[in-house]
Every structure is written in structure tokens, then in C-alpha cells.
Short mmCIF file of the N, C-alpha and C atoms (twelve columns), coordinates in Angstrom:
data_MODEL
# 
_entry.id   MODEL 
# 
loop_
_atom_site.group_PDB 
_atom_site.id 
_atom_site.type_symbol 
_atom_site.label_atom_id 
_atom_site.label_alt_id 
_atom_site.label_comp_id 
_atom_site.label_asym_id 
_atom_site.label_seq_id 
_atom_site.Cartn_x 
_atom_site.Cartn_y 
_atom_site.Cartn_z 
_atom_site.pdbx_PDB_model_num 
ATOM 1   N N  . UNK A 1  -13.619 3.113  -13.155 1 
ATOM 2   C CA . UNK A 1  -14.618 2.053  -13.057 1 
ATOM 3   C C  . UNK A 1  -14.122 0.899  -12.174 1 
ATOM 4   N N  . UNK A 2  -12.852 0.679  -12.153 1 
ATOM 5   C CA . UNK A 2  -12.338 -0.400 -11.327 1 
ATOM 6   C C  . UNK A 2  -12.684 -0.156 -9.853  1 
ATOM 7   N N  . UNK A 3  -12.459 1.050  -9.387  1 
ATOM 8   C CA . UNK A 3  -12.790 1.355  -7.991  1 
ATOM 9   C C  . UNK A 3  -14.297 1.312  -7.744  1 
ATOM 10  N N  . UNK A 4  -15.068 1.725  -8.742  1 
ATOM 11  C CA . UNK A 4  -16.514 1.677  -8.638  1 
ATOM 12  C C  . UNK A 4  -17.001 0.227  -8.483  1 
ATOM 13  N N  . UNK A 5  -16.521 -0.649 -9.327  1 
ATOM 14  C CA . UNK A 5  -16.945 -2.050 -9.298  1 
ATOM 15  C C  . UNK A 5  -16.461 -2.737 -8.042  1 
ATOM 16  N N  . UNK A 6  -15.254 -2.406 -7.616  1 
ATOM 17  C CA . UNK A 6  -14.686 -3.053 -6.423  1 
ATOM 18  C C  . UNK A 6  -15.509 -2.716 -5.188  1 
ATOM 19  N N  . UNK A 7  -16.090 -1.518 -5.136  1 
ATOM 20  C CA . UNK A 7  -16.876 -1.080 -3.998  1 
ATOM 21  C C  . UNK A 7  -18.278 -0.701 -4.485  1 
ATOM 22  N N  . UNK A 8  -18.975 -1.670 -5.035  1 
ATOM 23  C CA . UNK A 8  -20.237 -1.405 -5.707  1 
ATOM 24  C C  . UNK A 8  -21.292 -0.834 -4.751  1 
ATOM 25  N N  . UNK A 9  -21.257 -1.170 -3.456  1 
ATOM 26  C CA . UNK A 9  -22.284 -0.714 -2.530  1 
ATOM 27  C C  . UNK A 9  -21.788 0.351  -1.569  1 
ATOM 28  N N  . UNK A 10 -20.600 0.882  -1.795  1 
ATOM 29  C CA . UNK A 10 -20.050 1.902  -0.896  1 
ATOM 30  C C  . UNK A 10 -19.372 2.983  -1.722  1 
ATOM 31  N N  . UNK A 11 -18.970 4.049  -1.049  1 
ATOM 32  C CA . UNK A 11 -18.265 5.106  -1.718  1 
ATOM 33  C C  . UNK A 11 -16.999 4.540  -2.381  1 
ATOM 34  N N  . UNK A 12 -16.686 5.018  -3.550  1 
ATOM 35  C CA . UNK A 12 -15.540 4.492  -4.302  1 
ATOM 36  C C  . UNK A 12 -14.222 5.070  -3.906  1 
ATOM 37  N N  . UNK A 13 -14.231 6.310  -3.451  1 
ATOM 38  C CA . UNK A 13 -12.937 6.962  -3.185  1 
ATOM 39  C C  . UNK A 13 -12.962 7.669  -1.839  1 
ATOM 40  N N  . UNK A 14 -12.899 6.891  -0.772  1 
ATOM 41  C CA . UNK A 14 -12.777 7.443  0.577   1 
ATOM 42  C C  . UNK A 14 -11.356 7.119  1.054   1 
ATOM 43  N N  . UNK A 15 -10.939 7.765  2.149   1 
ATOM 44  C CA . UNK A 15 -9.600  7.485  2.662   1 
ATOM 45  C C  . UNK A 15 -9.427  6.037  3.053   1 
ATOM 46  N N  . UNK A 16 -10.484 5.421  3.559   1 
ATOM 47  C CA . UNK A 16 -10.366 3.995  3.925   1 
ATOM 48  C C  . UNK A 16 -10.134 3.133  2.695   1 
ATOM 49  N N  . UNK A 17 -10.826 3.463  1.618   1 
ATOM 50  C CA . UNK A 17 -10.649 2.701  0.363   1 
ATOM 51  C C  . UNK A 17 -9.253  2.932  -0.196  1 
ATOM 52  N N  . UNK A 18 -8.800  4.183  -0.190  1 
ATOM 53  C CA . UNK A 18 -7.483  4.504  -0.732  1 
ATOM 54  C C  . UNK A 18 -6.395  3.780  0.074   1 
ATOM 55  N N  . UNK A 19 -6.490  3.826  1.406   1 
ATOM 56  C CA . UNK A 19 -5.491  3.157  2.232   1 
ATOM 57  C C  . UNK A 19 -5.583  1.638  2.180   1 
ATOM 58  N N  . UNK A 20 -6.763  1.123  1.942   1 
ATOM 59  C CA . UNK A 20 -6.976  -0.322 1.994   1 
ATOM 60  C C  . UNK A 20 -6.716  -1.067 0.728   1 
ATOM 61  N N  . UNK A 21 -6.272  -0.376 -0.317  1 
ATOM 62  C CA . UNK A 21 -6.080  -1.034 -1.598  1 
ATOM 63  C C  . UNK A 21 -4.670  -0.802 -2.134  1 
ATOM 64  N N  . UNK A 22 -3.674  -1.081 -1.327  1 
ATOM 65  C CA . UNK A 22 -2.280  -0.836 -1.718  1 
ATOM 66  C C  . UNK A 22 -1.875  -1.604 -2.966  1 
ATOM 67  N N  . UNK A 23 -2.300  -2.867 -3.057  1 
ATOM 68  C CA . UNK A 23 -1.945  -3.665 -4.216  1 
ATOM 69  C C  . UNK A 23 -2.614  -3.100 -5.472  1 
ATOM 70  N N  . UNK A 24 -3.859  -2.675 -5.336  1 
ATOM 71  C CA . UNK A 24 -4.576  -2.078 -6.458  1 
ATOM 72  C C  . UNK A 24 -3.849  -0.828 -6.959  1 
ATOM 73  N N  . UNK A 25 -3.459  0.063  -6.051  1 
ATOM 74  C CA . UNK A 25 -2.757  1.273  -6.431  1 
ATOM 75  C C  . UNK A 25 -1.391  0.978  -7.017  1 
ATOM 76  N N  . UNK A 26 -0.711  -0.024 -6.499  1 
ATOM 77  C CA . UNK A 26 0.586   -0.425 -7.078  1 
ATOM 78  C C  . UNK A 26 0.401   -0.947 -8.499  1 
ATOM 79  N N  . UNK A 27 -0.660  -1.704 -8.707  1 
ATOM 80  C CA . UNK A 27 -0.935  -2.229 -10.036 1 
ATOM 81  C C  . UNK A 27 -1.280  -1.120 -11.010 1 
ATOM 82  N N  . UNK A 28 -2.133  -0.203 -10.566 1 
ATOM 83  C CA . UNK A 28 -2.490  0.949  -11.416 1 
ATOM 84  C C  . UNK A 28 -1.235  1.752  -11.758 1 
ATOM 85  N N  . UNK A 29 -0.352  1.968  -10.794 1 
ATOM 86  C CA . UNK A 29 0.887   2.711  -11.021 1 
ATOM 87  C C  . UNK A 29 1.766   2.018  -12.040 1 
ATOM 88  N N  . UNK A 30 1.888   0.678  -11.938 1 
ATOM 89  C CA . UNK A 30 2.704   -0.084 -12.888 1 
ATOM 90  C C  . UNK A 30 2.131   0.024  -14.307 1 
ATOM 91  N N  . UNK A 31 0.819   -0.069 -14.436 1 
ATOM 92  C CA . UNK A 31 0.195   0.013  -15.772 1 
ATOM 93  C C  . UNK A 31 0.381   1.397  -16.375 1 
ATOM 94  N N  . UNK A 32 0.222   2.438  -15.566 1 
ATOM 95  C CA . UNK A 32 0.405   3.810  -16.050 1 
ATOM 96  C C  . UNK A 32 1.879   4.034  -16.460 1 
ATOM 97  N N  . UNK A 33 2.806   3.537  -15.667 1 
ATOM 98  C CA . UNK A 33 4.228   3.677  -15.982 1 
ATOM 99  C C  . UNK A 33 4.575   2.931  -17.274 1 
ATOM 100 N N  . UNK A 34 4.050   1.724  -17.441 1 
ATOM 101 C CA . UNK A 34 4.321   0.945  -18.654 1 
ATOM 102 C C  . UNK A 34 3.715   1.637  -19.869 1 
ATOM 103 N N  . UNK A 35 2.521   2.167  -19.736 1 
ATOM 104 C CA . UNK A 35 1.861   2.854  -20.863 1 
ATOM 105 C C  . UNK A 35 2.653   4.115  -21.217 1 
ATOM 106 N N  . UNK A 36 3.106   4.875  -20.227 1 
ATOM 107 C CA . UNK A 36 3.917   6.055  -20.487 1 
ATOM 108 C C  . UNK A 36 5.216   5.679  -21.170 1 
ATOM 109 N N  . UNK A 37 5.853   4.591  -20.751 1 
ATOM 110 C CA . UNK A 37 7.089   4.158  -21.361 1 
ATOM 111 C C  . UNK A 37 6.894   3.799  -22.823 1 
ATOM 112 N N  . UNK A 38 5.835   3.047  -23.120 1 
ATOM 113 C CA . UNK A 38 5.544   2.653  -24.501 1 
ATOM 114 C C  . UNK A 38 5.229   3.895  -25.353 1 
ATOM 115 N N  . UNK A 39 4.591   4.880  -24.741 1 
ATOM 116 C CA . UNK A 39 4.196   6.061  -25.504 1 
ATOM 117 C C  . UNK A 39 5.349   7.042  -25.695 1 
ATOM 118 N N  . UNK A 40 6.249   7.165  -24.721 1 
ATOM 119 C CA . UNK A 40 7.215   8.247  -24.774 1 
ATOM 120 C C  . UNK A 40 8.686   7.841  -24.913 1 
ATOM 121 N N  . UNK A 41 9.055   6.602  -24.642 1 
ATOM 122 C CA . UNK A 41 10.480  6.229  -24.767 1 
ATOM 123 C C  . UNK A 41 10.752  5.848  -26.222 1 
ATOM 124 N N  . UNK A 42 11.757  6.484  -26.823 1 
ATOM 125 C CA . UNK A 42 12.018  6.239  -28.256 1 
ATOM 126 C C  . UNK A 42 12.215  4.789  -28.655 1 
ATOM 127 N N  . UNK A 43 12.953  4.008  -27.855 1 
ATOM 128 C CA . UNK A 43 13.146  2.588  -28.167 1 
ATOM 129 C C  . UNK A 43 11.821  1.856  -28.223 1 
ATOM 130 N N  . UNK A 44 10.992  2.066  -27.206 1 
ATOM 131 C CA . UNK A 44 9.694   1.393  -27.167 1 
ATOM 132 C C  . UNK A 44 8.736   1.930  -28.233 1 
ATOM 133 N N  . UNK A 45 8.903   3.205  -28.582 1 
ATOM 134 C CA . UNK A 45 8.081   3.763  -29.658 1 
ATOM 135 C C  . UNK A 45 8.376   3.020  -30.985 1 
ATOM 136 N N  . UNK A 46 9.648   2.737  -31.230 1 
ATOM 137 C CA . UNK A 46 10.007  1.995  -32.457 1 
ATOM 138 C C  . UNK A 46 9.489   0.557  -32.400 1 
ATOM 139 N N  . UNK A 47 9.635   -0.103 -31.270 1 
ATOM 140 C CA . UNK A 47 9.210   -1.490 -31.143 1 
ATOM 141 C C  . UNK A 47 7.693   -1.627 -31.321 1 
ATOM 142 N N  . UNK A 48 6.933   -0.721 -30.652 1 
ATOM 143 C CA . UNK A 48 5.484   -0.845 -30.670 1 
ATOM 144 C C  . UNK A 48 4.800   0.068  -31.681 1 
ATOM 145 N N  . UNK A 49 5.615   0.784  -32.467 1 
ATOM 146 C CA . UNK A 49 5.105   1.709  -33.517 1 
ATOM 147 C C  . UNK A 49 4.117   2.717  -32.923 1 
ATOM 148 N N  . UNK A 50 4.528   3.385  -31.872 1 
ATOM 149 C CA . UNK A 50 3.695   4.399  -31.237 1 
ATOM 150 C C  . UNK A 50 4.315   5.776  -31.432 1 
ATOM 151 N N  . UNK A 51 3.543   6.800  -31.160 1 
ATOM 152 C CA . UNK A 51 4.007   8.171  -31.195 1 
ATOM 153 C C  . UNK A 51 3.604   8.859  -29.910 1 
ATOM 154 N N  . UNK A 52 4.391   9.806  -29.483 1 
ATOM 155 C CA . UNK A 52 4.090   10.566 -28.266 1 
ATOM 156 C C  . UNK A 52 2.839   11.386 -28.481 1 
ATOM 157 N N  . UNK A 53 2.034   11.483 -27.444 1 
ATOM 158 C CA . UNK A 53 0.835   12.298 -27.494 1 
ATOM 159 C C  . UNK A 53 1.181   13.736 -27.103 1 
ATOM 160 N N  . UNK A 54 0.579   14.697 -27.759 1 
ATOM 161 C CA . UNK A 54 0.760   16.084 -27.344 1 
ATOM 162 C C  . UNK A 54 0.144   16.295 -25.954 1 
ATOM 163 N N  . UNK A 55 0.671   17.261 -25.214 1 
ATOM 164 C CA . UNK A 55 0.195   17.525 -23.854 1 
ATOM 165 C C  . UNK A 55 -1.310  17.794 -23.835 1 
ATOM 166 N N  . UNK A 56 -1.832  18.517 -24.810 1 
ATOM 167 C CA . UNK A 56 -3.243  18.827 -24.870 1 
ATOM 168 C C  . UNK A 56 -4.072  17.536 -24.900 1 
ATOM 169 N N  . UNK A 57 -3.655  16.566 -25.710 1 
ATOM 170 C CA . UNK A 57 -4.380  15.311 -25.805 1 
ATOM 171 C C  . UNK A 57 -4.343  14.541 -24.471 1 
ATOM 172 N N  . UNK A 58 -3.192  14.540 -23.815 1 
ATOM 173 C CA . UNK A 58 -3.068  13.858 -22.525 1 
ATOM 174 C C  . UNK A 58 -4.001  14.507 -21.499 1 
ATOM 175 N N  . UNK A 59 -4.010  15.833 -21.487 1 
ATOM 176 C CA . UNK A 59 -4.875  16.542 -20.545 1 
ATOM 177 C C  . UNK A 59 -6.357  16.307 -20.861 1 
ATOM 178 N N  . UNK A 60 -6.686  16.197 -22.154 1 
ATOM 179 C CA . UNK A 60 -8.062  15.908 -22.561 1 
ATOM 180 C C  . UNK A 60 -8.506  14.534 -22.053 1 
ATOM 181 N N  . UNK A 61 -7.643  13.544 -22.218 1 
ATOM 182 C CA . UNK A 61 -7.973  12.197 -21.765 1 
ATOM 183 C C  . UNK A 61 -8.137  12.182 -20.254 1 
ATOM 184 N N  . UNK A 62 -7.252  12.824 -19.509 1 
ATOM 185 C CA . UNK A 62 -7.359  12.890 -18.057 1 
ATOM 186 C C  . UNK A 62 -8.651  13.599 -17.648 1 
ATOM 187 N N  . UNK A 63 -8.964  14.687 -18.314 1 
ATOM 188 C CA . UNK A 63 -10.188 15.434 -18.022 1 
ATOM 189 C C  . UNK A 63 -11.436 14.609 -18.254 1 
ATOM 190 N N  . UNK A 64 -11.463 13.877 -19.364 1 
ATOM 191 C CA . UNK A 64 -12.607 13.015 -19.644 1 
ATOM 192 C C  . UNK A 64 -12.718 11.931 -18.584 1 
ATOM 193 N N  . UNK A 65 -11.607 11.362 -18.167 1 
ATOM 194 C CA . UNK A 65 -11.621 10.340 -17.116 1 
ATOM 195 C C  . UNK A 65 -12.165 10.876 -15.813 1 
ATOM 196 N N  . UNK A 66 -11.770 12.086 -15.444 1 
ATOM 197 C CA . UNK A 66 -12.263 12.697 -14.202 1 
ATOM 198 C C  . UNK A 66 -13.763 12.946 -14.302 1 
ATOM 199 N N  . UNK A 67 -14.236 13.431 -15.436 1 
ATOM 200 C CA . UNK A 67 -15.667 13.690 -15.624 1 
ATOM 201 C C  . UNK A 67 -16.450 12.387 -15.545 1 
ATOM 202 N N  . UNK A 68 -15.981 11.362 -16.241 1 
ATOM 203 C CA . UNK A 68 -16.661 10.078 -16.200 1 
ATOM 204 C C  . UNK A 68 -16.678 9.497  -14.786 1 
ATOM 205 N N  . UNK A 69 -15.591 9.631  -14.056 1 
ATOM 206 C CA . UNK A 69 -15.585 9.141  -12.666 1 
ATOM 207 C C  . UNK A 69 -16.624 9.899  -11.830 1 
ATOM 208 N N  . UNK A 70 -16.696 11.214 -12.024 1 
ATOM 209 C CA . UNK A 70 -17.673 11.999 -11.280 1 
ATOM 210 C C  . UNK A 70 -19.108 11.590 -11.631 1 
ATOM 211 N N  . UNK A 71 -19.365 11.306 -12.907 1 
ATOM 212 C CA . UNK A 71 -20.689 10.858 -13.312 1 
ATOM 213 C C  . UNK A 71 -21.041 9.526  -12.661 1 
ATOM 214 N N  . UNK A 72 -20.122 8.586  -12.678 1 
ATOM 215 C CA . UNK A 72 -20.360 7.272  -12.103 1 
ATOM 216 C C  . UNK A 72 -20.539 7.387  -10.597 1 
ATOM 217 N N  . UNK A 73 -19.727 8.177  -9.912  1 
ATOM 218 C CA . UNK A 73 -19.844 8.353  -8.470  1 
ATOM 219 C C  . UNK A 73 -21.174 9.005  -8.128  1 
ATOM 220 N N  . UNK A 74 -21.607 9.985  -8.934  1 
ATOM 221 C CA . UNK A 74 -22.903 10.639 -8.704  1 
ATOM 222 C C  . UNK A 74 -24.052 9.652  -8.892  1 
ATOM 223 N N  . UNK A 75 -23.952 8.843  -9.925  1 
ATOM 224 C CA . UNK A 75 -24.993 7.849  -10.158 1 
ATOM 225 C C  . UNK A 75 -25.068 6.887  -8.991  1 
ATOM 226 N N  . UNK A 76 -23.952 6.499  -8.451  1 
ATOM 227 C CA . UNK A 76 -23.936 5.593  -7.308  1 
ATOM 228 C C  . UNK A 76 -24.625 6.218  -6.081  1 
ATOM 229 N N  . UNK A 77 -24.330 7.498  -5.837  1 
ATOM 230 C CA . UNK A 77 -24.962 8.170  -4.725  1 
ATOM 231 C C  . UNK A 77 -26.473 8.308  -4.919  1 
ATOM 232 N N  . UNK A 78 -26.886 8.670  -6.138  1 
ATOM 233 C CA . UNK A 78 -28.324 8.786  -6.411  1 
ATOM 234 C C  . UNK A 78 -29.023 7.446  -6.255  1 
ATOM 235 N N  . UNK A 79 -28.395 6.394  -6.750  1 
ATOM 236 C CA . UNK A 79 -28.990 5.051  -6.644  1 
ATOM 237 C C  . UNK A 79 -29.108 4.643  -5.169  1 
ATOM 238 N N  . UNK A 80 -28.082 4.926  -4.397  1 
ATOM 239 C CA . UNK A 80 -28.118 4.587  -2.959  1 
ATOM 240 C C  . UNK A 80 -29.203 5.379  -2.249  1 
ATOM 241 N N  . UNK A 81 -29.349 6.668  -2.565  1 
ATOM 242 C CA . UNK A 81 -30.381 7.480  -1.940  1 
ATOM 243 C C  . UNK A 81 -31.772 6.972  -2.338  1 
ATOM 244 N N  . UNK A 82 -31.923 6.581  -3.600  1 
ATOM 245 C CA . UNK A 82 -33.210 6.069  -4.082  1 
ATOM 246 C C  . UNK A 82 -33.564 4.760  -3.399  1 
ATOM 247 N N  . UNK A 83 -32.599 3.885  -3.204  1 
ATOM 248 C CA . UNK A 83 -32.843 2.593  -2.577  1 
ATOM 249 C C  . UNK A 83 -33.156 2.728  -1.094  1 
ATOM 250 N N  . UNK A 84 -32.650 3.783  -0.440  1 
ATOM 251 C CA . UNK A 84 -32.938 4.007  0.973   1 
ATOM 252 C C  . UNK A 84 -34.386 4.418  1.202   1 
ATOM 253 N N  . UNK A 85 -35.035 4.968  0.203   1 
ATOM 254 C CA . UNK A 85 -36.417 5.452  0.331   1 
ATOM 255 C C  . UNK A 85 -37.396 4.337  0.293   1 
# 
């Protein structure tokens, strides 16, 4: 959704968008790394009272994210096509 909102009137994931948002991708990478550390490093698991997720659950979350992104991107294309008419 972040990429969708950032480019509300244009395609969300084109090569120009990917190359033009280095700070955004660095921030996303830092957040993902921090979340993985809290979830999987034993010291941080004790501090934050977390447990590691099974691989199936991780893949399910990623799959749902991909599907939701596809739905949002499709909606954006349909809306743009409708507005052009």
C-alpha cells in the first residue's frame, strides 16, 4: 500500500519507481530486518516475548501480501481506464 499511495495516479511498481525510491527501499529493508531480528533472534525473542514463526506461516503472510498488492494494482488500472473514458 505504501507504493500504491506514493504513486496514486501512476503505476506502483515500474522500473522507474523502483530505481527512483532508494530511500524508501532502504527503509523497507531496515524494517524487515528489524522485524526478522525480533522474531528470530533468541535474545530479542526473550526481550520482546516473541516466538519464531513456522515457515508455512511466513509463506502464507507473503502470499497474502502479494495477492493484496495484485488486487490493489488491478483496481488502480481499472479506475484509470474508467476515468479515461
